Amino acid sequence: MTGKTLYDKVWDSHVVKQYDDGSALLYIDRHLVQEVSSPQAFDGLVEAGRPMRRPDKHIAVADHAVPTRLRHLPMPDGLASRQVSRLMRNVEKFGVPYIDMNDRRHGIVHVIGPELGFTLPGVTLVCGDSHTSTHGAFGAIAFGIGASECETVFATQALRQRKQKRMRVWLDGSLGVGVSVKDIILALIAKIGTGGGFGYAIEYAGSAVAELSMEARMTLCNMTIEAGSRVGMVAVDGTTMDYVKGRPLAPAGELWERAVAEWRDLRSDDDAEFDREIRLDVSQIAPHVSWGTTPEETVPVTGQVPDPAAEPDPARRARLQKSIDYMGLAPNTPLRDIAIDRVFIGSCTNGRIEDLRKAASVVEGRRVAAGVSGIVVPGSASVRIQAEAEGLDRIFKDAGFEWRDSGCSMCVAMNDDRLAEGERCASTSNRNFEGRQGKGGRTHLMSPEMAAAAAVMGRLADVRQLKG
Amino acid sequence: MQKFTILTSVAAPLRETHLDTDVIFPARFLLLPDKKGLGEQLFNERRTNRTGEGPRFVLDTPPFDKAQILVTGNAFGTGSSREQAVWALADFGIRCVIAASFGEIFFANCVKNGVLAIVLDEAAHEAVMKESESGRPLTIDLAAAQIRFEDGTTLAFDIDPHRKRTLLEGLDEIGLILTDDGDEIAAFEARQRAEKPWLYLSDEQVAVLRQP
């Protein structure tokens, strides 16, 4: 008998019932609840007259629609404030623990879950948000669901699911100076495409992954959904345990010892088999920047905008042309000649303390270029407080950035933080879709270091040249 | 949930790939409170000319403005998990989406709303796209798992048996789990709690969590 993959181990330990058709009823240990995907799910419970099965398995927080400035004032009346109030009424009615936007523990669901120790190794965790894959960094099966499935979890604490095929992405070698994990995941998506992960759960393995911090592993797993896979995972090791230990909701004392004994096995067995394996030598990866309107439309910063005329396949040619038109670019333009208007540093992808430290190290002693405006939005209040203790806020403010409160902000543009029509943004977020950062806005995805470099240069720039 | 059995309708041909859920339903409308009426915002940014002269988006172009079937390219519905993308399609009147591939969360959301999502291989997909472009109606027969053209051409499609039954019978999945599997869930919890008690927050932890 061959060994088990990490995914198999976590899956098998959560099967409540195996159905004849191959699907299984999977127990869900953790559910993060936010204001956008939950109202209809709560309404569904009320309409059917059903109770919530276990309120203590959920944590609710409003992250998408909340403002990132003037938080001491009441939110102006409007759809956003009504959506937040509705969440507060629902959690009150059903007894779900809630974290207010002015709480010191507030933040984006995918940043605060791990910070609180709500996210633990080996759990099943869901949220009505596609970037739930983030939590797979802890050796958890974590995936995004729609509002209907949120309702199912409210009522049953379980979901009927089909097991995914398994893909392993080996990342070996050492990252070059100025290159970060964001560049690895962008390079991977450029290689396998936004549909490359359809049907698979991805495990990241190899020497480069072993060296990554938890923050970096979360960035890696976070953008797995942009490669088409709902699930991205990393095996549990000492780095994982060190991060989790002492968190408010993590086990302590004797329970900690018992948990750790179990968690040590949360890795793929040496003889485990995968359906697909991919290898990347990360030492060969340059900083990457997206030029188009899907994350796979990404090239090294030393490259240029592709030329549709050179694409033989008509469907692909049309797709390239459409992206180029939307982005307001000309074929064959070197990326480093593209001027920007805005910079956004933040999001569940790159709003953690390490990200802010890296961006600040580039910005320090420099100024945001004339005509460019930039905002830094910490992923959580705890990240903000830590950054302020380290003086990072001063570095950003001295350079001309705005320093904000925690939230999803300009990654999804559901609050006031958004691009105007035609504005071009260097962004550390995860999606460059049409209109993602505001109607008609143009997004270039990149790492925090690269966004900082773009801010200083006023155009897309290679951070390695700035540092050197 | 509304049952899906047999559907005959013109099919709107949307020859594009990578139409993510932000394009299907832009994020700023996620603040709207209800499921109903979201068809108004479906593909909002593409529908710049809904009733006037000149070119219009396919879903505003007769006869496709009454289409209950949408035929589109690969990677449809990738990105955000927002179920509003499906609610908006359903509210507009779309009951079936045919594509070369789908974003997985979107695909899962479809069945919860009585919308049939069909994946076809390249040859079958192109045939269906061409037939849609002709304006002739398609018939989708879920029980037989077939797409039929007016001229009698029949194409088979694959569908997971549980998904098929859920759509055919309009099943209430939550109700089914509660009645059929409620005891198993309780037994699982009791066993898991004994074996891995750290997965269950202590009263002290919950109290700390609830403290503002």
XYZ file of C-alpha atoms in Angstrom:
680
model
C 0.000 0.000 0.000
C 1.351 3.404 -0.930
C 1.534 6.210 1.561
C -0.844 9.095 1.974
C -0.500 12.676 0.878
C -1.010 15.491 3.371
C -4.332 16.248 1.679
C -5.460 12.614 2.042
C -4.573 12.593 5.730
C -6.561 15.710 6.579
C -9.433 14.659 4.317
C -9.662 11.125 5.736
C -9.724 12.399 9.305
C -12.778 14.549 8.527
C -15.010 12.120 6.638
C -18.323 11.863 8.477
C -19.827 9.619 5.861
C -18.755 8.164 2.541
C -21.485 8.201 -0.116
C -21.883 5.579 -2.858
C -21.106 8.033 -5.639
C -17.610 8.705 -4.318
C -18.391 11.996 -2.611
C -18.120 12.371 1.147
C -19.711 14.376 3.900
C -16.787 16.327 5.325
C -16.835 17.754 8.842
C -15.928 21.448 8.963
C -13.913 22.500 12.026
C -13.757 26.233 11.392
C -15.827 28.813 9.530
C -14.825 32.450 9.074
C -17.833 34.653 8.425
C -17.775 38.033 6.709
C -20.381 40.582 5.730
C -20.567 39.959 1.967
C -21.224 36.238 1.715
C -23.175 35.710 4.938
C -26.417 37.763 4.845
C -28.253 35.454 2.465
C -26.950 32.423 4.375
C -28.322 33.776 7.671
C -31.608 34.610 5.918
C -31.784 31.022 4.690
C -31.565 29.719 8.252
C -34.309 32.077 9.378
C -36.599 31.208 6.462
C -36.208 27.469 7.081
C -36.517 27.931 10.850
C -33.227 26.135 11.426
C -30.815 26.755 14.280
C -27.081 27.191 13.856
C -25.506 23.892 14.815
C -22.385 25.178 16.618
C -21.917 28.956 16.964
C -18.519 28.375 18.638
C -17.044 27.052 15.368
C -17.456 30.416 13.649
C -15.864 33.845 13.953
C -17.412 36.827 12.206
C -15.720 40.026 11.101
C -16.585 42.765 8.604
C -13.569 43.266 6.345
C -14.687 43.909 2.746
C -16.955 46.939 3.078
C -15.407 48.740 6.065
C -13.656 52.088 5.586
C -9.899 52.237 6.202
C -9.889 55.792 7.537
C -11.898 57.827 10.054
C -12.883 54.633 11.797
C -13.654 56.436 15.050
C -16.637 58.044 13.285
C -19.850 56.151 12.549
C -19.914 54.800 8.994
C -21.862 57.144 6.720
C -25.324 55.718 6.099
C -25.439 53.746 2.918
C -25.296 50.223 1.537
C -21.907 49.497 3.147
C -22.923 50.561 6.637
C -26.187 48.639 6.283
C -24.283 45.517 5.265
C -22.035 45.772 8.327
C -25.020 46.421 10.635
C -26.781 43.437 9.162
C -23.824 41.207 10.051
C -23.875 42.579 13.599
C -27.591 41.821 13.949
C -27.128 38.303 12.581
C -24.235 37.371 14.857
C -26.172 38.739 17.815
C -29.213 36.639 16.915
C -27.230 33.428 16.394
C -24.574 33.907 19.065
C -21.565 33.934 16.762
C -18.378 35.523 18.166
C -17.865 38.872 16.409
C -14.860 41.150 16.077
C -15.710 44.806 15.613
C -13.824 47.017 13.171
C -12.441 49.084 16.065
C -11.283 45.999 17.987
C -7.509 45.475 18.277
C -8.027 42.047 16.713
C -9.844 43.340 13.620
C -8.580 42.548 10.161
C -9.083 40.605 6.977
C -10.481 37.138 7.747
C -7.425 35.457 6.224
C -5.038 37.526 8.300
C -6.795 37.278 11.660
C -7.709 33.572 11.502
C -4.034 32.604 11.841
C -3.224 35.503 14.199
C -5.871 34.343 16.667
C -4.865 30.694 16.450
C -8.337 29.940 15.088
C -6.544 28.463 12.083
C -4.744 25.350 13.293
C -2.751 22.585 11.597
C -4.851 19.763 10.195
C -8.246 21.461 10.424
C -10.889 21.854 7.755
C -11.657 25.550 7.398
C -14.070 27.330 5.079
C -15.159 30.884 4.386
C -17.397 32.511 1.804
C -14.320 33.938 0.164
C -12.127 32.350 -2.481
C -8.850 33.311 -0.785
C -9.588 30.897 2.048
C -6.890 28.749 0.445
C -4.522 30.973 2.493
C -5.009 28.826 5.597
C -3.636 25.755 3.821
C -0.230 27.143 4.809
C -0.890 25.453 8.172
C -1.395 21.985 6.695
C -5.152 22.551 6.757
C -7.737 21.847 4.068
C -9.125 25.331 3.612
C -11.313 26.410 0.724
C -13.667 29.126 -0.411
C -17.389 28.461 -0.687
C -20.474 30.317 -1.867
C -23.252 31.673 0.334
C -25.384 28.524 -0.029
C -22.564 26.397 1.321
C -22.076 28.917 4.148
C -25.693 28.217 5.067
C -25.037 24.476 4.918
C -22.118 24.869 7.327
C -24.217 27.039 9.649
C -26.914 24.363 9.788
C -24.914 21.132 9.633
C -21.208 21.911 10.285
C -20.521 19.673 7.280
C -20.294 19.838 3.483
C -20.749 17.209 0.823
C -17.582 17.326 -1.282
C -15.666 15.335 -3.860
C -12.040 14.604 -3.222
C -9.713 16.522 -5.524
C -6.844 15.053 -7.477
C -3.454 15.831 -5.963
C -0.780 18.024 -7.458
C 2.610 18.672 -5.907
C 4.584 21.773 -6.793
C 8.247 21.402 -5.921
C 9.992 24.667 -5.233
C 13.743 24.282 -4.940
C 16.685 26.649 -4.927
C 17.139 30.007 -3.218
C 15.337 33.222 -4.100
C 17.479 35.989 -5.558
C 17.816 39.406 -3.938
C 14.664 41.484 -4.457
C 12.630 38.385 -5.368
C 9.876 37.153 -3.063
C 7.277 34.442 -2.708
C 4.793 36.619 -4.622
C 7.060 36.260 -7.639
C 7.067 32.470 -7.201
C 3.296 32.217 -7.227
C 2.941 34.685 -10.117
C 5.534 32.703 -12.087
C 3.683 29.474 -11.339
C 0.345 30.929 -12.486
C 1.984 32.284 -15.654
C 3.331 28.776 -16.276
C 0.265 26.592 -15.622
C -2.464 29.158 -16.306
C -5.505 30.236 -14.329
C -7.093 26.869 -15.128
C -3.962 24.819 -14.407
C -5.180 23.799 -10.978
C -8.802 22.932 -11.880
C -9.688 19.687 -10.128
C -6.549 19.564 -8.003
C -5.526 20.209 -4.434
C -1.997 21.593 -4.586
C 0.747 20.848 -2.068
C 3.841 23.046 -2.126
C 7.016 21.189 -1.186
C 10.773 21.430 -1.548
C 13.710 23.197 0.030
C 12.485 26.685 -0.890
C 9.169 26.088 0.898
C 10.909 24.761 4.003
C 12.786 28.054 4.241
C 9.665 30.231 3.912
C 8.130 31.985 6.912
C 4.449 31.360 7.715
C 3.612 34.784 6.263
C 5.249 33.804 2.988
C 3.580 30.378 2.953
C 0.239 32.131 3.397
C 0.945 34.327 0.353
C 1.769 31.201 -1.630
C -1.385 29.319 -0.623
C -3.507 32.470 -0.899
C -2.998 32.842 -4.634
C -3.442 29.134 -5.338
C -7.037 29.978 -6.273
C -5.616 32.183 -9.045
C -4.117 29.005 -10.515
C -7.627 27.508 -10.476
C -7.260 25.329 -7.384
C -9.404 25.882 -4.309
C -6.879 24.199 -2.044
C -3.167 24.971 -1.532
C -1.259 23.311 1.312
C 2.132 23.193 3.004
C 3.268 20.439 5.379
C 3.540 21.213 9.073
C 7.058 21.760 10.448
C 8.832 23.653 13.204
C 8.068 26.973 11.544
C 4.342 26.169 11.726
C 4.484 25.153 15.393
C 6.494 28.246 16.355
C 3.897 30.491 14.705
C 0.898 28.800 16.325
C 2.289 28.455 19.850
C 0.865 30.958 22.303
C -1.911 32.249 20.030
C -5.111 33.011 22.010
C -7.178 30.179 20.508
C -4.365 27.651 20.129
C -4.127 24.776 22.601
C -1.864 25.281 25.626
C -0.165 23.118 28.258
C -0.868 19.409 28.079
C -3.263 19.884 25.152
C -0.491 21.614 23.199
C 1.775 18.589 23.656
C -0.973 16.220 22.493
C -1.748 18.408 19.499
C 1.902 18.699 18.474
C 2.288 14.922 18.617
C -0.546 14.652 16.085
C 0.600 17.565 13.954
C 4.056 16.080 13.378
C 2.428 13.591 11.013
C 0.840 16.323 8.854
C 3.155 15.801 5.888
C 2.944 13.638 2.795
C 4.449 10.198 3.273
C 7.648 9.568 1.333
C 5.911 7.006 -0.888
C 2.715 9.045 -1.388
C 1.656 9.401 -5.001
C 0.455 12.550 -6.726
C -1.560 12.854 -9.934
C 0.667 15.614 -11.218
C 4.046 17.010 -10.186
C 5.610 20.306 -11.250
C 9.087 21.591 -10.474
C 10.268 25.173 -10.343
C 13.804 26.308 -9.609
C 13.085 29.495 -7.713
C 16.642 30.783 -8.168
C 15.727 31.321 -11.833
C 12.687 33.485 -11.038
C 12.871 37.250 -11.621
C 10.412 39.729 -10.108
C 7.105 39.305 -11.944
C 4.447 41.842 -12.923
C 1.079 41.244 -14.532
C 0.368 43.231 -17.672
C -3.160 41.978 -18.539
C -6.513 41.179 -16.970
C -5.999 37.656 -15.671
C -3.226 36.675 -13.266
C -1.721 34.349 -15.892
C -1.011 37.393 -18.061
C 2.167 37.973 -16.121
C 5.793 38.297 -17.230
C 9.169 39.058 -15.635
C 9.608 42.810 -15.094
C 12.452 42.714 -17.619
C 9.915 41.677 -20.279
C 7.409 43.484 -22.419
C 3.734 43.558 -23.290
C 3.100 40.674 -25.710
C 2.229 41.239 -29.338
C -1.076 39.629 -30.380
C 0.137 39.609 -33.991
C 2.719 37.018 -32.963
C 0.052 34.672 -31.542
C -1.010 32.050 -34.121
C -4.145 30.817 -32.323
C -7.079 33.149 -33.130
C -8.904 32.703 -29.823
C -5.750 33.420 -27.826
C -4.950 36.341 -30.097
C -8.385 37.838 -29.457
C -7.960 37.323 -25.725
C -4.540 39.076 -25.725
C -5.927 41.971 -27.732
C -8.864 42.378 -25.372
C -6.546 42.544 -22.354
C -4.190 44.989 -24.054
C -7.100 47.234 -25.022
C -8.568 47.214 -21.526
C -5.166 47.929 -20.001
C -4.544 50.796 -22.410
C -1.176 49.410 -23.495
C 0.644 49.026 -26.797
C 2.164 45.689 -27.890
C 5.899 45.248 -27.244
C 6.065 48.073 -24.680
C 8.789 47.303 -22.115
C 7.083 46.894 -18.750
C 9.513 49.328 -17.161
C 8.240 52.103 -19.460
C 4.700 51.900 -18.080
C 3.841 54.886 -15.867
C 1.497 54.423 -12.910
C -0.956 56.656 -11.027
C -1.631 54.739 -7.833
C -0.008 52.231 -5.489
C -1.812 49.830 -3.177
C 0.113 47.898 -0.540
C -2.077 45.527 1.452
C -4.687 42.699 1.045
C -4.961 39.129 2.319
C -2.141 38.292 -0.090
C 0.419 40.879 1.037
C -0.905 42.782 4.049
C 1.167 41.034 6.735
C 4.017 42.443 8.805
C 6.755 40.921 6.657
C 5.216 42.457 3.551
C 5.180 45.900 5.134
C 8.765 45.509 6.340
C 9.923 44.613 2.840
C 8.057 47.485 1.214
C 9.346 49.905 3.860
C 12.942 48.793 3.276
C 12.614 49.947 -0.337
C 10.780 53.164 0.500
C 13.041 54.256 3.362
C 14.806 57.527 2.576
C 12.964 57.891 -0.723
C 9.829 59.732 -1.882
C 6.746 58.606 -3.755
C 7.136 59.994 -7.284
C 5.320 63.201 -8.236
C 1.827 62.531 -9.556
C 1.571 59.141 -7.826
C -0.541 58.487 -4.739
C -0.096 55.449 -2.566
C -1.898 53.837 0.343
C -0.640 51.237 2.786
C -3.423 49.181 4.339
C -2.295 46.715 7.025
C -4.098 43.366 6.814
C -5.082 43.594 10.466
C -5.032 45.949 13.429
C -2.393 43.742 14.987
C -0.178 44.156 11.901
C -0.772 47.913 12.062
C 0.149 48.088 15.754
C 3.285 45.995 15.194
C 4.293 48.103 12.188
C 3.823 51.305 14.206
C 5.943 49.877 17.018
C 8.691 49.285 14.461
C 8.315 52.779 12.977
C 7.231 51.510 9.572
C 4.272 53.890 9.501
C 6.703 56.824 9.763
C 8.760 55.524 6.860
C 5.674 55.238 4.674
C 4.235 58.583 5.737
C 7.563 60.389 5.323
C 7.740 59.015 1.797
C 4.276 60.356 1.014
C 2.109 57.261 1.484
C -1.200 57.313 3.353
C -1.228 54.982 6.355
C -4.620 53.337 6.873
C -6.634 51.017 9.102
C -7.123 47.306 8.358
C -9.448 45.844 5.725
C -9.695 44.470 2.195
C -9.725 48.020 0.837
C -8.569 48.534 -2.730
C -8.091 44.843 -3.464
C -11.844 44.547 -4.025
C -12.924 48.220 -4.020
C -16.121 47.728 -2.029
C -15.420 50.649 0.279
C -14.220 54.137 -0.699
C -10.761 52.946 -1.716
C -10.911 52.508 -5.459
C -9.355 53.523 -8.746
C -10.984 56.059 -11.021
C -11.704 55.135 -14.614
C -8.458 54.654 -16.544
C -6.158 54.934 -13.516
C -3.245 52.528 -13.411
C -2.205 50.899 -10.150
C 0.826 48.977 -8.919
C -0.856 46.599 -6.500
C 0.194 43.878 -4.075
C -3.273 42.304 -4.289
C -4.275 39.098 -6.047
C -6.522 39.919 -8.991
C -6.042 42.114 -12.034
C -9.524 41.432 -13.411
C -11.337 44.154 -15.346
C -12.786 46.614 -12.858
C -11.460 44.738 -9.844
C -10.040 47.859 -8.188
C -12.786 50.140 -9.472
C -14.711 50.480 -12.715
C -12.281 51.042 -15.583
C -9.254 50.779 -13.260
C -6.095 49.017 -14.433
C -4.219 46.728 -12.083
C -0.657 45.448 -12.237
C 0.014 42.707 -9.696
C 3.407 42.483 -8.008
C 5.208 41.946 -4.706
C 5.364 44.569 -1.917
C 9.002 45.353 -2.781
C 8.082 45.852 -6.416
C 5.066 48.022 -5.588
C 7.290 50.150 -3.375
C 9.802 50.477 -6.214
C 7.024 51.465 -8.614
C 5.817 54.117 -6.173
C 9.267 55.663 -5.963
C 9.949 55.511 -9.698
C 6.456 56.496 -10.847
C 6.437 53.579 -13.257
C 6.766 49.814 -13.156
C 10.311 49.217 -11.993
C 12.765 46.452 -11.200
C 13.416 46.645 -7.470
C 16.788 44.952 -7.979
C 18.060 48.037 -9.778
C 16.797 50.305 -7.040
C 18.475 48.273 -4.344
C 21.739 47.787 -6.230
C -35.119 24.764 -5.185
C -36.442 24.953 -8.739
C -36.172 21.626 -10.585
C -34.271 21.302 -13.829
C -35.635 18.691 -16.230
C -35.882 19.660 -19.898
C -35.157 23.129 -21.210
C -35.635 24.419 -24.756
C -34.409 27.927 -25.475
C -32.271 30.018 -27.761
C -28.732 30.053 -26.387
C -26.738 33.262 -26.084
C -23.288 32.828 -27.660
C -20.593 34.646 -25.690
C -17.335 33.894 -27.447
C -14.942 34.972 -24.743
C -12.652 33.164 -22.355
C -11.697 33.907 -18.723
C -14.890 35.742 -17.833
C -14.307 35.946 -14.092
C -16.975 36.601 -11.484
C -15.876 40.256 -11.210
C -16.893 40.704 -14.858
C -20.090 38.670 -14.393
C -21.064 40.654 -11.305
C -18.894 43.660 -10.360
C -17.873 43.866 -6.708
C -19.486 47.210 -5.899
C -22.937 45.632 -6.346
C -22.133 43.033 -3.668
C -23.462 45.607 -1.222
C -26.988 45.054 -2.556
C -28.987 43.244 0.109
C -31.124 40.739 -1.822
C -30.789 37.877 -4.274
C -33.686 39.107 -6.359
C -33.234 41.719 -9.059
C -29.508 41.151 -9.518
C -30.010 40.374 -13.218
C -29.970 44.131 -13.678
C -26.267 44.201 -12.730
C -25.298 41.039 -14.634
C -22.248 41.819 -16.844
C -22.959 45.443 -15.941
C -19.789 46.979 -17.398
C -20.279 45.216 -20.738
C -23.866 46.361 -21.113
C -23.197 50.001 -21.948
C -25.933 50.077 -24.592
C -28.943 48.125 -23.396
C -31.743 49.424 -25.584
C -30.276 51.931 -28.041
C -29.075 51.782 -31.639
C -25.722 50.208 -32.481
C -23.947 47.156 -31.085
C -25.184 45.740 -27.808
C -23.948 43.043 -25.473
C -25.271 39.644 -26.537
C -27.739 39.426 -23.640
C -29.294 42.728 -24.755
C -29.527 41.625 -28.387
C -32.787 39.918 -29.468
C -33.457 37.032 -29.547
C -30.725 36.387 -26.967
C -32.204 38.813 -24.440
C -34.694 36.023 -23.719
C -32.077 33.245 -23.709
C -32.201 30.751 -20.865
C -28.931 29.169 -21.980
C -25.516 30.858 -22.100
C -22.676 29.365 -24.151
C -19.214 30.694 -23.372
C -15.495 29.837 -23.481
C -13.048 28.355 -21.011
C -12.373 29.454 -17.428
C -15.863 30.934 -16.958
C -16.634 32.068 -13.418
C -13.078 31.953 -12.076
C -12.028 34.214 -9.231
C -14.188 35.372 -6.372
C -16.600 32.947 -4.681
C -19.477 35.454 -4.866
C -22.701 33.513 -5.396
C -24.172 36.762 -6.702
C -22.676 35.754 -10.072
C -25.071 32.795 -10.184
C -27.984 34.679 -8.605
C -27.604 37.379 -11.259
C -27.574 34.831 -14.082
C -30.597 33.046 -12.619
C -32.433 36.310 -12.049
C -31.795 37.266 -15.667
C -33.398 33.957 -16.658
C -30.330 31.823 -17.432
C -30.902 28.214 -16.307
C -27.996 26.541 -18.072
C -24.392 27.636 -18.744
C -22.271 25.695 -21.218
C -18.507 26.286 -21.202
C -15.201 24.614 -21.950
C -14.251 24.897 -18.259
C -15.472 26.619 -15.106
C -14.057 28.138 -11.955
C -14.705 25.510 -9.295
C -16.535 27.599 -6.719
C -18.818 29.068 -9.395
C -19.501 25.537 -10.650
C -20.468 24.415 -7.130
C -22.648 27.498 -6.644
C -24.652 26.778 -9.819
C -26.215 23.554 -8.600
C -27.309 25.210 -5.334
C -29.497 27.524 -7.397
C -30.971 25.104 -9.901
C -28.576 26.203 -12.637
C -27.072 23.454 -14.779
C -23.393 24.009 -15.654
C -22.174 21.814 -18.513
C -18.536 21.264 -19.499
C -17.940 20.154 -23.081
C -14.794 19.085 -24.900
C -13.440 21.312 -27.651
C -15.272 19.755 -30.621
C -18.664 19.538 -28.916
C -18.219 23.011 -27.464
C -17.530 24.524 -30.876
C -20.558 22.739 -32.369
C -22.831 24.097 -29.641
C -21.335 27.590 -29.976
C -21.977 27.574 -33.738
C -25.537 26.317 -33.260
C -26.154 29.072 -30.692
C -24.845 31.707 -33.069
C -27.419 30.570 -35.647
C -30.185 31.603 -33.245
C -31.823 28.193 -33.426
C -32.966 26.880 -30.044
C -31.182 24.110 -28.130
C -32.858 21.493 -25.989
C -31.132 20.412 -22.796
C -32.414 17.082 -21.513
C -30.895 16.544 -18.093
C -32.320 13.063 -17.442
C -30.799 11.835 -20.708
C -27.707 14.059 -20.236
C -28.066 15.277 -23.816
C -27.996 18.512 -25.778
C -30.205 18.348 -28.877
C -30.185 20.650 -31.903
C -33.269 21.412 -33.978
C -31.945 19.213 -36.810
C -31.826 16.217 -34.480
C -28.087 16.307 -33.778
C -27.523 14.986 -30.261
C -24.504 15.557 -28.040
C -23.962 13.792 -24.725
C -22.536 15.537 -21.666
C -21.095 14.216 -18.414
C -22.680 15.002 -15.092
C -21.981 13.752 -11.601
C -24.922 11.531 -10.463
C -25.532 13.456 -7.247
C -25.517 16.801 -9.028
C -27.923 15.387 -11.598
C -30.339 14.098 -8.975
C -30.182 17.341 -7.006
C -31.163 19.334 -10.094
C -33.769 16.890 -11.411
C -35.553 16.676 -8.068
C -34.807 20.201 -6.844
C -33.441 18.740 -3.601
C -32.955 20.708 -0.410
C -29.406 19.624 0.387
C -29.364 21.001 3.936
C -32.632 19.254 4.804
C -31.278 15.993 3.403
C -28.060 16.152 5.414
C -29.974 16.968 8.584
C -32.450 14.105 8.204
C -30.154 11.451 6.704
C -26.796 12.227 8.315
C -27.563 14.167 11.496
C -26.729 11.210 13.753
C -23.445 10.555 11.971
C -22.427 14.196 12.388
C -23.151 14.035 16.113
C -21.220 10.759 16.434
C -18.289 12.228 14.499
C -18.182 15.244 16.800
C -18.219 13.094 19.937
C -15.373 10.951 18.619
C -13.316 13.903 17.380
C -13.779 15.759 20.647
C -12.419 12.786 22.597
C -9.464 12.283 20.266
C -8.589 15.902 19.441
C -10.045 18.107 22.174
C -7.956 21.114 21.069
C -10.261 21.490 18.059
C -13.024 22.545 20.457
C -12.547 25.968 21.994
C -12.663 25.971 25.782
C -15.191 28.136 27.612
C -12.318 30.427 28.611
C -11.202 30.816 24.996
C -14.735 31.589 23.853
C -15.083 34.120 26.667
C -11.819 35.812 25.638
C -13.013 35.869 22.050
C -16.303 37.486 23.007
C -14.627 40.212 25.077
C -14.495 43.424 23.078
